mmCIF file of C-alpha atoms in Angstrom:
data_model
loop_
_atom_site.group_PDB
_atom_site.id
_atom_site.type_symbol
_atom_site.label_atom_id
_atom_site.label_comp_id
_atom_site.label_asym_id
_atom_site.label_seq_id
_atom_site.Cartn_x
_atom_site.Cartn_y
_atom_site.Cartn_z
ATOM 1 C CA VAL A 1 -8.301 66.462 -63.893
ATOM 2 C CA VAL A 2 -8.517 68.505 -67.066
ATOM 3 C CA GLY A 3 -7.168 66.732 -70.132
ATOM 4 C CA ALA A 4 -7.385 63.220 -68.711
ATOM 5 C CA PRO A 5 -8.578 60.705 -71.333
ATOM 6 C CA PRO A 6 -12.075 59.251 -70.822
ATOM 7 C CA THR A 7 -10.670 55.739 -70.398
ATOM 8 C CA ALA A 8 -8.427 56.901 -67.550
ATOM 9 C CA ARG A 9 -11.346 58.687 -65.863
ATOM 10 C CA TYR A 10 -13.526 55.575 -66.010
ATOM 11 C CA LEU A 11 -10.717 53.328 -64.763
ATOM 12 C CA VAL A 12 -9.992 55.692 -61.879
ATOM 13 C CA MET A 13 -13.678 55.834 -60.972
ATOM 14 C CA LEU A 14 -13.942 52.036 -61.062
ATOM 15 C CA SER A 15 -10.732 51.661 -59.026
ATOM 16 C CA LEU A 16 -11.955 54.111 -56.386
ATOM 17 C CA VAL A 17 -15.253 52.260 -56.055
ATOM 18 C CA VAL A 18 -13.438 48.925 -55.764
ATOM 19 C CA CYS A 19 -11.073 50.396 -53.149
ATOM 20 C CA VAL A 20 -13.876 51.842 -51.023
ATOM 21 C CA VAL A 21 -16.056 48.717 -51.220
ATOM 22 C CA GLY A 22 -13.111 46.375 -50.635
ATOM 23 C CA MET A 23 -11.715 48.433 -47.774
ATOM 24 C CA VAL A 24 -14.997 48.990 -45.935
ATOM 25 C CA SER A 25 -16.197 45.398 -46.346
ATOM 26 C CA GLY A 26 -12.716 44.106 -45.491
ATOM 27 C CA LEU A 27 -12.885 45.960 -42.183
ATOM 28 C CA PHE A 28 -15.981 44.022 -41.111
ATOM 29 C CA ILE A 29 -15.538 40.591 -42.753
ATOM 30 C CA PRO A 30 -13.740 38.145 -40.390
ATOM 31 C CA SER A 31 -10.179 37.727 -41.642
ATOM 32 C CA PHE A 32 -8.513 35.996 -38.683
ATOM 33 C CA HIS A 33 -9.427 33.376 -36.140
ATOM 34 C CA THR A 34 -7.943 32.298 -32.821
ATOM 35 C CA VAL A 35 -8.045 28.837 -31.254
ATOM 36 C CA TRP A 36 -7.740 27.976 -27.577
ATOM 37 C CA GLY A 37 -6.341 24.494 -26.958
ATOM 38 C CA LYS A 38 -4.973 22.130 -24.322
ATOM 39 C CA PHE A 39 -6.564 22.273 -20.833
ATOM 40 C CA MET A 40 -8.302 25.633 -21.242
ATOM 41 C CA GLY A 41 -9.622 24.596 -24.641
ATOM 42 C CA GLY A 42 -11.117 21.474 -23.071
ATOM 43 C CA ILE A 43 -12.809 23.537 -20.349
ATOM 44 C CA VAL A 44 -14.271 25.846 -22.972
ATOM 45 C CA ALA A 45 -15.605 22.837 -24.890
ATOM 46 C CA LEU A 46 -17.141 21.336 -21.726
ATOM 47 C CA LEU A 47 -18.938 24.617 -21.085
ATOM 48 C CA GLY A 48 -20.490 24.347 -24.513
ATOM 49 C CA GLN A 49 -18.657 27.346 -25.899
ATOM 50 C CA ASP A 50 -16.744 27.590 -29.141
ATOM 51 C CA ASP A 51 -12.984 27.459 -28.716
ATOM 52 C CA VAL A 52 -12.568 29.205 -32.084
ATOM 53 C CA ASN A 53 -13.086 32.966 -32.251
ATOM 54 C CA HIS A 54 -13.344 34.802 -35.565
ATOM 55 C CA TRP A 55 -12.085 38.367 -35.833
ATOM 56 C CA SER A 56 -12.268 41.226 -38.293
ATOM 57 C CA LEU A 57 -10.216 44.407 -38.080
ATOM 58 C CA VAL A 58 -13.150 46.202 -36.463
ATOM 59 C CA THR A 59 -13.798 43.478 -33.892
ATOM 60 C CA LEU A 60 -10.074 43.399 -33.112
ATOM 61 C CA LEU A 61 -10.177 47.121 -32.390
ATOM 62 C CA VAL A 62 -13.345 46.778 -30.325
ATOM 63 C CA GLY A 63 -11.905 43.807 -28.433
ATOM 64 C CA ALA A 64 -8.755 45.741 -27.626
ATOM 65 C CA THR A 65 -10.757 48.512 -25.934
ATOM 66 C CA PRO A 66 -10.318 48.300 -22.137
ATOM 67 C CA GLY A 67 -13.347 47.576 -19.965
ATOM 68 C CA PRO A 68 -14.546 49.885 -17.186
ATOM 69 C CA ASN A 69 -12.817 47.999 -14.355
ATOM 70 C CA GLU A 70 -9.753 46.574 -16.055
ATOM 71 C CA VAL A 71 -7.139 49.292 -15.495
ATOM 72 C CA THR A 72 -6.495 52.564 -13.690
ATOM 73 C CA TRP A 73 -7.773 55.884 -15.035
ATOM 74 C CA LEU A 74 -4.309 56.846 -16.284
ATOM 75 C CA GLU A 75 -3.955 53.577 -18.195
ATOM 76 C CA LYS A 76 -7.496 54.011 -19.518
ATOM 77 C CA LEU A 77 -6.569 57.465 -20.775
ATOM 78 C CA ALA A 78 -3.417 56.200 -22.463
ATOM 79 C CA MET A 79 -5.217 53.234 -24.029
ATOM 80 C CA GLY A 80 -8.111 55.481 -25.048
ATOM 81 C CA ILE A 81 -5.727 57.798 -26.902
ATOM 82 C CA ALA A 82 -4.057 54.804 -28.529
ATOM 83 C CA MET A 83 -7.425 53.392 -29.617
ATOM 84 C CA VAL A 84 -8.478 56.733 -31.121
ATOM 85 C CA ILE A 85 -5.237 56.831 -33.113
ATOM 86 C CA LEU A 86 -5.687 53.221 -34.269
ATOM 87 C CA TRP A 87 -9.299 53.804 -35.322
ATOM 88 C CA ALA A 88 -8.176 56.907 -37.207
ATOM 89 C CA ILE A 89 -5.259 55.448 -39.155
ATOM 90 C CA ILE A 90 -6.898 52.062 -39.849
ATOM 91 C CA VAL A 91 -10.522 53.032 -40.550
ATOM 92 C CA VAL A 92 -11.131 56.775 -40.907
ATOM 93 C CA VAL A 93 -8.026 58.044 -42.698
ATOM 94 C CA PRO A 94 -7.917 55.398 -45.496
ATOM 95 C CA VAL A 95 -11.551 56.075 -46.430
ATOM 96 C CA ALA A 96 -10.998 59.849 -46.224
ATOM 97 C CA TYR A 97 -7.897 59.443 -48.390
ATOM 98 C CA MET A 98 -9.822 57.720 -51.182
ATOM 99 C CA VAL A 99 -12.647 60.262 -50.986
ATOM 100 C CA ALA A 100 -10.121 63.117 -51.196
ATOM 101 C CA LEU A 101 -8.451 61.512 -54.215
ATOM 102 C CA GLY A 102 -11.817 61.264 -55.929
ATOM 103 C CA VAL A 103 -12.648 64.903 -55.199
ATOM 104 C CA VAL A 104 -9.317 66.210 -56.489
ATOM 105 C CA TRP A 105 -9.509 63.998 -59.592
ATOM 106 C CA PHE A 106 -13.148 64.524 -60.624
ATOM 107 C CA VAL A 107 -14.248 67.924 -59.268
ATOM 108 C CA PRO A 108 -13.295 70.865 -61.535
ATOM 109 C CA MET A 109 -11.236 73.432 -59.614
ATOM 110 C CA LYS A 110 -8.517 75.998 -60.028
ATOM 111 C CA ALA A 111 -4.888 74.902 -60.158
ATOM 112 C CA SER A 112 -4.165 76.389 -56.724
ATOM 113 C CA TRP A 113 -7.070 74.467 -55.190
ATOM 114 C CA GLN A 114 -5.955 71.292 -56.928
ATOM 115 C CA TYR A 115 -2.489 71.726 -55.474
ATOM 116 C CA ALA A 116 -3.935 72.271 -51.989
ATOM 117 C CA GLY A 117 -6.129 69.204 -52.421
ATOM 118 C CA LEU A 118 -3.136 67.202 -53.569
ATOM 119 C CA THR A 119 -1.272 68.244 -50.421
ATOM 120 C CA VAL A 120 -4.195 67.062 -48.286
ATOM 121 C CA CYS A 121 -4.188 63.734 -50.162
ATOM 122 C CA GLN A 122 -0.472 63.294 -49.496
ATOM 123 C CA VAL A 123 -0.966 63.881 -45.768
ATOM 124 C CA LEU A 124 -3.898 61.449 -45.603
ATOM 125 C CA GLY A 125 -1.998 58.867 -47.649
ATOM 126 C CA ALA A 126 0.973 59.092 -45.315
ATOM 127 C CA TRP A 127 -1.243 58.365 -42.290
ATOM 128 C CA ALA A 128 -3.388 55.634 -43.876
ATOM 129 C CA ALA A 129 -1.903 52.566 -42.201
ATOM 130 C CA VAL A 130 -4.397 49.788 -42.879
ATOM 131 C CA ASP A 131 -1.818 47.953 -45.013
ATOM 132 C CA VAL A 132 0.766 48.207 -42.216
ATOM 133 C CA CYS A 133 -1.783 46.885 -39.713
ATOM 134 C CA LEU A 134 -2.660 43.914 -41.928
ATOM 135 C CA LEU A 135 1.017 43.137 -42.460
ATOM 136 C CA ALA A 136 1.692 43.280 -38.716
ATOM 137 C CA ILE A 137 -1.190 40.899 -37.949
ATOM 138 C CA ALA A 138 -0.119 38.505 -40.708
ATOM 139 C CA VAL A 139 3.470 38.459 -39.440
ATOM 140 C CA SER A 140 2.268 37.889 -35.868
ATOM 141 C CA ALA A 141 0.172 34.961 -37.102
ATOM 142 C CA PHE A 142 2.834 33.371 -39.288
ATOM 143 C CA GLY A 143 5.409 33.842 -36.537
ATOM 144 C CA GLY A 144 3.637 31.151 -34.548
ATOM 145 C CA ALA A 145 5.360 29.874 -31.450
ATOM 146 C CA SER A 146 8.688 31.390 -32.488
ATOM 147 C CA PHE A 147 8.079 35.150 -32.520
ATOM 148 C CA GLY A 148 4.361 35.675 -33.229
ATOM 149 C CA VAL A 149 1.450 36.608 -31.012
ATOM 150 C CA GLU A 150 1.067 32.930 -30.106
ATOM 151 C CA ALA A 151 4.430 33.005 -28.345
ATOM 152 C CA PHE A 152 3.533 36.296 -26.636
ATOM 153 C CA VAL A 153 0.198 35.054 -25.281
ATOM 154 C CA ASN A 154 1.639 31.730 -24.168
ATOM 155 C CA GLN A 155 4.434 33.522 -22.339
ATOM 156 C CA ILE A 156 1.924 35.762 -20.549
ATOM 157 C CA ILE A 157 -0.166 32.747 -19.527
ATOM 158 C CA HIS A 158 2.651 30.495 -18.363
ATOM 159 C CA GLN A 159 4.963 33.106 -16.854
ATOM 160 C CA GLY A 160 2.537 35.799 -15.705
ATOM 161 C CA GLN A 161 -0.230 35.821 -13.117
ATOM 162 C CA MET A 162 -1.464 32.396 -14.234
ATOM 163 C CA ALA A 163 1.926 30.788 -13.697
ATOM 164 C CA VAL A 164 0.837 29.301 -10.344
ATOM 165 C CA LEU A 165 -2.186 27.638 -11.916
ATOM 166 C CA SER A 166 -0.054 26.477 -14.838
ATOM 167 C CA ASP A 167 2.489 24.889 -12.480
ATOM 168 C CA LEU A 168 -0.365 23.130 -10.665
ATOM 169 C CA VAL A 169 -2.210 21.794 -13.695
ATOM 170 C CA GLU A 170 0.674 20.612 -15.856
ATOM 171 C CA PRO A 171 2.203 18.018 -13.456
ATOM 172 C CA MET A 172 -1.227 16.660 -12.484
ATOM 173 C CA LEU A 173 -2.782 16.354 -15.948
ATOM 174 C CA HIS A 174 0.406 16.039 -17.984
ATOM 175 C CA THR A 175 -0.673 18.787 -20.324
ATOM 176 C CA THR A 176 -0.088 22.502 -20.642
ATOM 177 C CA LEU A 177 -2.599 24.919 -19.168
ATOM 178 C CA CYS A 178 -3.389 26.608 -22.433
ATOM 179 C CA ALA A 179 -2.382 26.813 -26.066
ATOM 180 C CA PHE A 180 -3.244 29.859 -28.164
ATOM 181 C CA ASP A 181 -3.039 29.950 -31.960
ATOM 182 C CA LEU A 182 -3.753 32.753 -34.436
ATOM 183 C CA TYR A 183 -4.584 31.932 -38.057
ATOM 184 C CA VAL A 184 -5.086 34.094 -41.142
ATOM 185 C CA ASP A 185 -8.213 33.424 -43.232
ATOM 186 C CA VAL A 186 -8.568 33.768 -46.999
ATOM 187 C CA ALA A 187 -10.869 36.770 -46.494
ATOM 188 C CA VAL A 188 -7.826 38.832 -45.466
ATOM 189 C CA LEU A 189 -6.976 39.078 -49.165
ATOM 190 C CA LEU A 190 -9.914 41.466 -49.642
ATOM 191 C CA PRO A 191 -8.580 44.360 -47.523
ATOM 192 C CA ILE A 192 -4.994 43.559 -48.577
ATOM 193 C CA CYS A 193 -5.854 43.839 -52.284
ATOM 194 C CA ALA A 194 -7.886 46.976 -51.596
ATOM 195 C CA ALA A 195 -4.956 48.509 -49.697
ATOM 196 C CA LEU A 196 -2.493 47.645 -52.482
ATOM 197 C CA LEU A 197 -4.843 49.067 -55.114
ATOM 198 C CA MET A 198 -5.227 52.175 -52.973
ATOM 199 C CA ASP A 199 -1.438 52.648 -52.871
ATOM 200 C CA VAL A 200 -1.030 52.128 -56.637
ATOM 201 C CA LEU A 201 -3.984 54.375 -57.417
ATOM 202 C CA GLY A 202 -2.640 57.056 -55.091
ATOM 203 C CA ILE A 203 0.723 57.080 -56.883
ATOM 204 C CA TYR A 204 -0.926 57.308 -60.318
ATOM 205 C CA LEU A 205 -3.312 60.092 -59.297
ATOM 206 C CA TYR A 206 -0.530 61.976 -57.555
ATOM 207 C CA ARG A 207 1.604 62.007 -60.691
ATOM 208 C CA SER A 208 -1.322 62.849 -62.983
ATOM 209 C CA ILE A 209 -2.661 65.641 -60.774
ATOM 210 C CA LYS A 210 0.817 67.069 -60.215
ATOM 211 C CA ALA A 211 1.436 67.186 -63.980
ATOM 212 C CA ALA A 212 -1.951 68.837 -64.586
ATOM 213 C CA VAL A 213 -1.363 71.412 -61.844
ATOM 214 C CA ALA A 214 2.087 72.243 -63.252
ATOM 215 C CA GLN A 215 0.568 72.669 -66.716
ATOM 216 C CA ASN A 216 -2.299 74.911 -65.572
ATOM 217 C CA ARG A 217 -0.391 77.159 -63.154
#
């Protein structure tokens, strides 16, 4: 942006680098872990497997992808479309948004091109939903047995297709068939801070670029 002070340019450059590094690394660093307990957890332990599974945003997306024989072709199509949208708004669009902000801020261009670039940035920023995704996962974890994903999974296990096995095991062994818990790790702060910095930086660049465009038109 023409007329921006050198200090602002350096701070924006540093903030963009921090956002990109924090966002990309935060996508792959495990930020959540799940624990299987009760009877199923004991079976997993007897088999020599770990009853604790660590997840990052990327592994969550990969794990949510349906297998080849899990559902019908229509459900596969619907889930495939949903997964494409999730990958786009959680991974692709946030990175593209920060790259677009950097281009509009640092690359010299005419006022009309800056305005067009600013419009593209606004569209990308509106669809960048990594912060919403992190908030949803955190709420589902902190909800616990009341309204979180733990309650949802336990309901599926004890009232769904495994209800017969649950009714058989619980009276005999005096324990529930399975307990599922989701926990948030400290590493989740990395993508959260990157997402918050991205939002603040986007607002600042939007106002600065808009003022520069209005001055140069």
